[in-house]
Amino acid sequence: MIVDRFVRAVDDRLRLSPITRKALAKVFPDHWSFMLGEIALYSFVALILTGVYLTFFFDASSADRVYRGSYAPLDGSSTSAAYASTVRLSWDVRAGLLIRQTHHWAALVFVAAIVVHLIRVFFTGAFRKPRELNWFVGVTMLTLALANGFTGYSMPDDLVSGLGLRIIVSVVESIPLVGSWLVFLALGGEFPSDEMIPRLFISHVFLVPALLVALVSVHLAMIVRQKHTQFPGPGRTEHNVVGSRLWPSYTLRSLALFAWVLAVLFALGGLVQINPVWLYGPFSPAQATSPAQPDWYVAWGDGALRLFPPWEPRIGDYLVPAPFVPGVVVGGVTFLALYAWPFLERLRTHDRRRHHLLDRPRDHPVRMGVGVAALTFYAVLVVAAGDDIIARLLRIPVYDLLSVFRVLVLVLPLLTGALAFLLARALRRGDAARLGDLTRADLAAARGREPPPAAEEPEQPARDRTGERIELWPEGEVWRWRYQDPDAGVTLVGNRAAPTEEEAVAAARLAYPGVDRVVVPGPPPAAPPGRVRTALRRGTDLVMGVSLLVAALRQRRGRRGPDGPA
Amino acid sequence: MSPRRPPLPPAPPGVSRRIVLSFLVSAAGAVGFAVTYGLGGNTRWEGVCLAVAFAGLATGLATWGRRLVPAGGYVEEHEGFTPPPVEQALTAEELTAPDSPIRRRGLLGALALALSALGVAALFPLRSLLPWDRPRPDEALKTTPWRPGVRLVTAEGRPLRPEDVPEETVVGVFPEGAVDAGDAPAFAVRLRPERFTRPPAGGHLDGLVVYSLLCTHAGCPVRLYLHGTGRVLCPCHQSSFDLFAGARPVAGPAARPLPGLPVEVGPDGFLRARGDFTAPPGAGFWSWP
């Protein structure tokens, strides 16, 4: 009873139990796609934990230092302190390489999880009112994640990171008017400057992570305040959330996911080599490696730089350098479009209602088409960033491949976008449940104008559906309620007990406006569905059931015995 | 205080056993990690042990969450996000009450002025990010350590004679005393003068030409010399330059030729520069001449 006493002691002093009880009963929808953001969150936690460890060994300085350690090829050579300490960290600090590689993998997984989460939110329309603000916060976190990934990649001062930094510097320098000033202010002089690495370091370990922590908190606070969205289904309305509760179900499941993320990251960090800086050698402005590929999340920018034609227009006496359009404009337009999307979509649909029920991707063919086209565009860019490797593998000249990619990057998105648009329409107009079920008639129906809308889609379940009802009953001193729809075979229990009947009624009315309510005596016969019970029922064994009941009763009586009813 | 709910029926016996087993595996993984570390450390085994430890934890918790606690079947109400108009009106009224600061337009204007002045003033120290005693961007970008009389040296600092540059071989050259400068790296190569289709920008010494090593696209070193073709290739974005034609770009995203470095043979017999590059090296910028 230590927990019991502890809870009482805390509550006596802080009076937290009303909030806590509500928080513990918070309902999360049961769908795998709601876990993607959590993967990003847990990778971020892993990044912070491993990153703090790395700061104890990394020396963020470009001062000369002689490396002495067990990596023989570099032993005794003089490099920057940043590079020497990174090699030391990898070769001479026990468990250092594991943590470093895990950190790098965690960064890759972090950005990947954010991107997949963003794709999910986009295609299901979860960004619509009232969640536009959280969409902005999310997009901002994506930009910060990319920025921090890049600064982290650049800090070890190895050859590949130096090349990457030089390219970014060139891209920023290409901005008309202010480009060179931005670079010189950021680096404290011409590339490569002595201030460069300390400044990358402080932004990588403090400025950007602090912003990210703040934004993650805002993101989560808004989710708690606005509650989760959910896919439509029986018993699910615009006014409720159906699923499992935070305590105990999601606490266990979410911790399990955290552990899974860590397990995968440590497996990758231990088994799959990443960024072996000792092989690349220290940065030198005159050295390069081939092939040179960046981390996956900047590959789209690299691909754009490769594909853009050699075009450097002059405006009067001034030059607009070649990296400006592929580097600055493509990146800028990408993020502007992401920020603006909720408004762009509203301009077209004139939809100002609040949405807590998600779209299926097919419900919105235009969004589907635009999204697929954009994804294709970036996918082609990412592949194009590996054109030298592909050319080597296929034994074809790299410039032939370049021409192919230049055409593909413009044509392929149009094709896939149109195809996605038509398929979404066919799915929406026909009655096929999945892509594989589409018939020729469905596809034919996808062409042509939108048929006149049959009727405004009901926002709530039909009120006259027989059998749909709310049952309330007293249980000791509190009230509980549940929703039942026998036709759909759905029984949903209110997530928490209400102290009075009025409050139970109020909660049920908010969740299911317009559904009839009845008060039933005592706990209803059927227990709330749970997998355990279903499993038990399935293996029905009368003796087993009776003995369980007896055991349960005895246990209950036994508990009541010594300390009386709680 | 709510009365105790009836306890869940005991789990099927296999489930608890599986959970315990998972946690035992997890503990074994943790011990394995500690032992590996203690025995001298091995990245691979450390990773595997930690992965096993966390995977065990994950399986145990997931099984627990799936099989031993109720999952699904709950509903929580939205408290209604349509704000009552009365409440919104009250809030607005509160904010715009007669004594509300919001109504003092004049004072607010002065306050805004003061705050913006402070905000702008706070931007000034940012200029110190580029120390005042360093050259301004345009000047720094347009000049390099190459000056008349600066000798060409190798990466190790050894000065070069014309004979040190054999035919069809690219030799990296640097200004003496500034080997580490970011904008100075160049390369020397000896070509057959009769194959020149355009005169080299920096002139040539009996076929020996010197060009900036930095690609005019994004500044990567054009380190790859395609033997016999007189072409150099940038490994970053595959820009290619034709050295017979004044190093003009022939393929890829670069749009400007590589700047040349005018060289001569000094009285000591070593190669030396006659001046700076014929154009600013590396990627372009707004005020590129």
Coordinates of N, CA, C and O in Angstrom, one line a residue, chain A residues 214-294:
Chain A
A214 N 11.1 22.9 -26.8 CA 10.0 23.8 -26.5 C 8.8 23.5 -27.5 O 7.7 23.4 -27.1
L215 N 9.2 23.3 -28.8 CA 8.1 23.0 -29.8 C 7.5 21.6 -29.5 O 6.3 21.5 -29.8
V216 N 8.3 20.6 -29.1 CA 7.7 19.3 -28.8 C 6.7 19.5 -27.7 O 5.6 18.9 -27.8
S217 N 7.0 20.3 -26.7 CA 6.1 20.5 -25.6 C 4.8 21.1 -26.1 O 3.7 20.7 -25.7
V218 N 5.0 22.1 -26.9 CA 3.8 22.8 -27.5 C 2.9 21.8 -28.3 O 1.7 21.8 -28.2
H219 N 3.6 21.0 -29.1 CA 3.0 20.1 -30.0 C 2.1 19.1 -29.1 O 0.9 18.9 -29.4
L220 N 2.7 18.6 -28.1 CA 2.0 17.6 -27.2 C 0.9 18.3 -26.4 O -0.2 17.7 -26.3
A221 N 1.2 19.5 -25.9 CA 0.1 20.2 -25.2 C -1.1 20.4 -26.0 O -2.2 20.2 -25.6
M222 N -0.8 20.8 -27.3 CA -2.0 21.0 -28.2 C -2.7 19.7 -28.5 O -4.0 19.7 -28.6
I223 N -2.0 18.6 -28.6 CA -2.7 17.3 -28.8 C -3.6 17.0 -27.6 O -4.7 16.6 -27.7
V224 N -3.1 17.2 -26.4 CA -3.8 16.9 -25.2 C -5.1 17.8 -25.2 O -6.2 17.4 -24.9
R225 N -4.9 19.1 -25.5 CA -6.0 20.1 -25.4 C -7.0 19.7 -26.5 O -8.2 19.7 -26.2
Q226 N -6.6 19.5 -27.7 CA -7.5 19.3 -28.8 C -8.0 17.8 -28.9 O -8.9 17.5 -29.7
K227 N -7.3 16.9 -28.2 CA -7.5 15.5 -28.3 C -7.2 15.0 -29.7 O -7.0 15.7 -30.7
H228 N -7.0 13.6 -29.8 CA -6.7 13.0 -31.1 C -7.8 13.1 -32.1 O -9.0 13.1 -31.7
T229 N -7.4 13.0 -33.3 CA -8.4 12.7 -34.4 C -8.6 11.2 -34.4 O -7.9 10.5 -33.7
Q230 N -9.6 10.8 -35.2 CA -9.8 9.4 -35.4 C -10.4 9.1 -36.7 O -11.0 10.0 -37.3
F231 N -10.2 7.9 -37.2 CA -10.9 7.5 -38.4 C -12.3 7.2 -38.2 O -12.7 6.8 -37.0
P232 N -13.2 7.5 -39.2 CA -14.6 7.2 -38.9 C -14.9 5.8 -38.7 O -14.2 4.9 -39.1
G233 N -16.0 5.5 -38.0 CA -16.4 4.1 -37.7 C -17.6 4.1 -36.8 O -18.0 5.2 -36.3
P234 N -18.2 2.9 -36.5 CA -19.4 2.9 -35.7 C -19.0 3.4 -34.3 O -18.0 3.1 -33.7
G235 N -19.9 4.3 -33.8 CA -19.7 4.9 -32.5 C -18.7 6.0 -32.5 O -18.5 6.6 -31.4
R236 N -18.1 6.3 -33.6 CA -17.1 7.4 -33.6 C -17.8 8.6 -34.2 O -18.3 8.6 -35.3
T237 N -17.7 9.7 -33.6 CA -18.4 11.0 -34.1 C -17.3 12.1 -34.0 O -16.2 11.9 -33.6
E238 N -17.8 13.2 -34.5 CA -16.9 14.4 -34.4 C -16.8 14.9 -33.0 O -16.1 15.9 -32.7
H239 N -17.5 14.2 -32.1 CA -17.5 14.8 -30.7 C -16.9 13.8 -29.7 O -17.1 14.0 -28.5
N240 N -16.2 12.8 -30.2 CA -15.6 11.9 -29.2 C -14.4 11.3 -29.7 O -14.0 11.5 -30.9
V241 N -13.7 10.6 -28.9 CA -12.5 9.8 -29.3 C -12.7 8.4 -28.8 O -13.0 8.2 -27.6
V242 N -12.5 7.4 -29.7 CA -12.7 6.0 -29.3 C -11.4 5.3 -29.3 O -10.6 5.4 -30.3
G243 N -11.1 4.5 -28.3 CA -9.9 3.8 -28.3 C -9.6 3.2 -26.9 O -10.5 2.8 -26.2
S244 N -8.3 3.2 -26.6 CA -7.9 2.7 -25.3 C -7.4 3.8 -24.4 O -7.0 4.9 -24.9
R245 N -7.4 3.6 -23.1 CA -7.0 4.7 -22.2 C -5.5 4.7 -22.0 O -4.8 3.8 -22.2
L246 N -5.1 5.9 -21.5 CA -3.6 6.1 -21.3 C -3.1 5.2 -20.2 O -2.1 4.5 -20.4
W247 N -3.9 5.0 -19.1 CA -3.6 4.1 -18.1 C -4.6 3.0 -18.0 O -5.8 3.3 -17.9
P248 N -4.2 1.8 -18.0 CA -2.8 1.3 -18.1 C -2.4 1.0 -19.5 O -1.2 0.8 -19.8
S249 N -3.4 0.9 -20.5 CA -3.1 0.3 -21.7 C -2.0 1.0 -22.5 O -1.0 0.4 -22.9
Y250 N -2.2 2.3 -22.7 CA -1.2 3.0 -23.6 C 0.1 3.3 -22.9 O 1.1 3.5 -23.5
T251 N 0.0 3.4 -21.5 CA 1.3 3.6 -20.8 C 2.2 2.4 -21.2 O 3.4 2.6 -21.6
L252 N 1.7 1.2 -21.1 CA 2.5 0.0 -21.4 C 2.9 -0.1 -22.8 O 4.0 -0.3 -23.2
R253 N 1.9 0.2 -23.7 CA 2.2 0.1 -25.1 C 3.2 1.1 -25.6 O 4.0 0.9 -26.4
S254 N 3.1 2.4 -25.0 CA 3.9 3.4 -25.5 C 5.4 3.2 -25.0 O 6.3 3.4 -25.7
L255 N 5.5 2.7 -23.7 CA 6.8 2.4 -23.2 C 7.4 1.2 -24.0 O 8.6 1.2 -24.3
A256 N 6.5 0.3 -24.5 CA 7.1 -0.8 -25.3 C 7.6 -0.2 -26.6 O 8.7 -0.6 -27.1
L257 N 6.9 0.8 -27.2 CA 7.4 1.4 -28.4 C 8.7 2.1 -28.2 O 9.6 2.0 -29.0
F258 N 8.8 2.8 -27.1 CA 10.1 3.5 -26.7 C 11.2 2.4 -26.7 O 12.3 2.6 -27.3
A259 N 10.9 1.3 -26.0 CA 12.0 0.3 -25.9 C 12.3 -0.3 -27.3 O 13.4 -0.6 -27.6
W260 N 11.3 -0.4 -28.2 CA 11.5 -0.9 -29.5 C 12.4 0.0 -30.3 O 13.4 -0.4 -31.0
V261 N 12.1 1.3 -30.2 CA 12.9 2.3 -30.9 C 14.4 2.2 -30.4 O 15.3 2.1 -31.3
L262 N 14.5 2.2 -29.1 CA 15.9 2.1 -28.6 C 16.6 0.8 -29.1 O 17.8 0.8 -29.4
A263 N 15.8 -0.3 -29.1 CA 16.4 -1.6 -29.5 C 16.9 -1.5 -30.9 O 18.0 -1.9 -31.2
V264 N 16.0 -1.0 -31.8 CA 16.4 -0.9 -33.2 C 17.6 0.0 -33.4 O 18.6 -0.3 -34.1
L265 N 17.6 1.2 -32.6 CA 18.7 2.1 -32.8 C 20.0 1.6 -32.3 O 21.1 1.7 -33.0
F266 N 20.0 0.9 -31.2 CA 21.3 0.3 -30.7 C 21.7 -0.9 -31.6 O 22.9 -1.0 -31.8
A267 N 20.8 -1.6 -32.1 CA 21.2 -2.7 -33.1 C 21.9 -2.1 -34.3 O 22.9 -2.5 -34.7
L268 N 21.3 -1.0 -34.8 CA 21.9 -0.3 -36.0 C 23.2 0.3 -35.6 O 24.2 0.1 -36.3
G269 N 23.2 0.9 -34.4 CA 24.5 1.6 -34.0 C 25.6 0.6 -33.7 O 26.8 0.9 -33.9
G270 N 25.2 -0.6 -33.3 CA 26.3 -1.6 -33.0 C 26.7 -2.4 -34.2 O 27.9 -2.7 -34.4
L271 N 25.8 -2.6 -35.2 CA 26.1 -3.5 -36.2 C 26.3 -2.9 -37.6 O 27.0 -3.4 -38.4
V272 N 25.7 -1.7 -37.8 CA 25.8 -1.1 -39.2 C 26.7 0.2 -39.1 O 26.3 1.1 -38.5
Q273 N 27.8 0.1 -39.7 CA 28.7 1.2 -39.7 C 28.1 2.4 -40.4 O 27.5 2.3 -41.4
I274 N 28.3 3.6 -39.7 CA 27.8 4.8 -40.4 C 28.8 5.9 -40.2 O 29.4 6.0 -39.1
N275 N 29.1 6.7 -41.2 CA 29.9 7.8 -41.2 C 31.3 7.5 -40.5 O 31.7 8.1 -39.5
P276 N 32.1 6.6 -41.1 CA 33.4 6.3 -40.6 C 34.4 7.4 -40.9 O 35.1 7.3 -41.9
V277 N 34.4 8.4 -40.1 CA 35.2 9.6 -40.4 C 36.7 9.3 -40.5 O 37.4 10.0 -41.2
W278 N 37.2 8.3 -39.8 CA 38.6 8.0 -39.9 C 39.0 7.5 -41.3 O 40.1 7.7 -41.7
L279 N 38.0 6.9 -42.0 CA 38.4 6.5 -43.4 C 38.4 7.7 -44.3 O 39.1 7.7 -45.3
Y280 N 37.5 8.7 -44.1 CA 37.4 9.8 -45.0 C 38.7 10.7 -44.8 O 39.1 11.4 -45.8
G281 N 39.2 10.8 -43.6 CA 40.3 11.7 -43.4 C 39.9 13.1 -43.0 O 38.7 13.4 -43.1
P282 N 40.8 13.9 -42.6 CA 40.4 15.3 -42.1 C 40.0 16.1 -43.3 O 40.4 15.9 -44.4
F283 N 39.3 17.2 -43.0 CA 38.9 18.1 -44.1 C 40.1 18.9 -44.6 O 40.9 19.3 -43.8
S284 N 40.2 19.0 -45.9 CA 41.2 19.9 -46.5 C 40.5 20.5 -47.7 O 39.8 19.8 -48.5
P285 N 40.6 21.8 -47.9 CA 39.9 22.5 -49.0 C 40.2 21.9 -50.4 O 39.5 22.2 -51.3
A286 N 41.3 21.2 -50.5 CA 41.7 20.8 -51.8 C 41.4 19.3 -52.1 O 41.7 18.8 -53.1
Q287 N 40.8 18.6 -51.1 CA 40.6 17.2 -51.2 C 39.1 16.9 -51.5 O 38.2 17.7 -51.0
A288 N 38.8 15.9 -52.2 CA 37.4 15.5 -52.3 C 37.3 13.9 -52.4 O 38.4 13.3 -52.7
T289 N 36.2 13.4 -52.1 CA 36.0 12.0 -52.3 C 35.0 11.7 -53.4 O 34.2 12.6 -53.7
S290 N 35.0 10.6 -54.0 CA 34.0 10.2 -54.9 C 33.7 8.7 -54.7 O 34.7 7.9 -54.6
P291 N 32.5 8.3 -54.7 CA 31.3 9.1 -54.8 C 31.1 9.9 -53.4 O 31.5 9.4 -52.4
A292 N 30.3 11.0 -53.5 CA 30.0 11.7 -52.3 C 28.5 11.9 -52.2 O 27.9 12.5 -53.0
Q293 N 27.9 11.2 -51.2 CA 26.5 11.3 -51.0 C 26.2 11.8 -49.6 O 26.9 11.4 -48.6
P294 N 25.2 12.7 -49.5 CA 24.9 13.2 -48.1 C 24.0 12.3 -47.4 O 23.6 11.3 -48.0

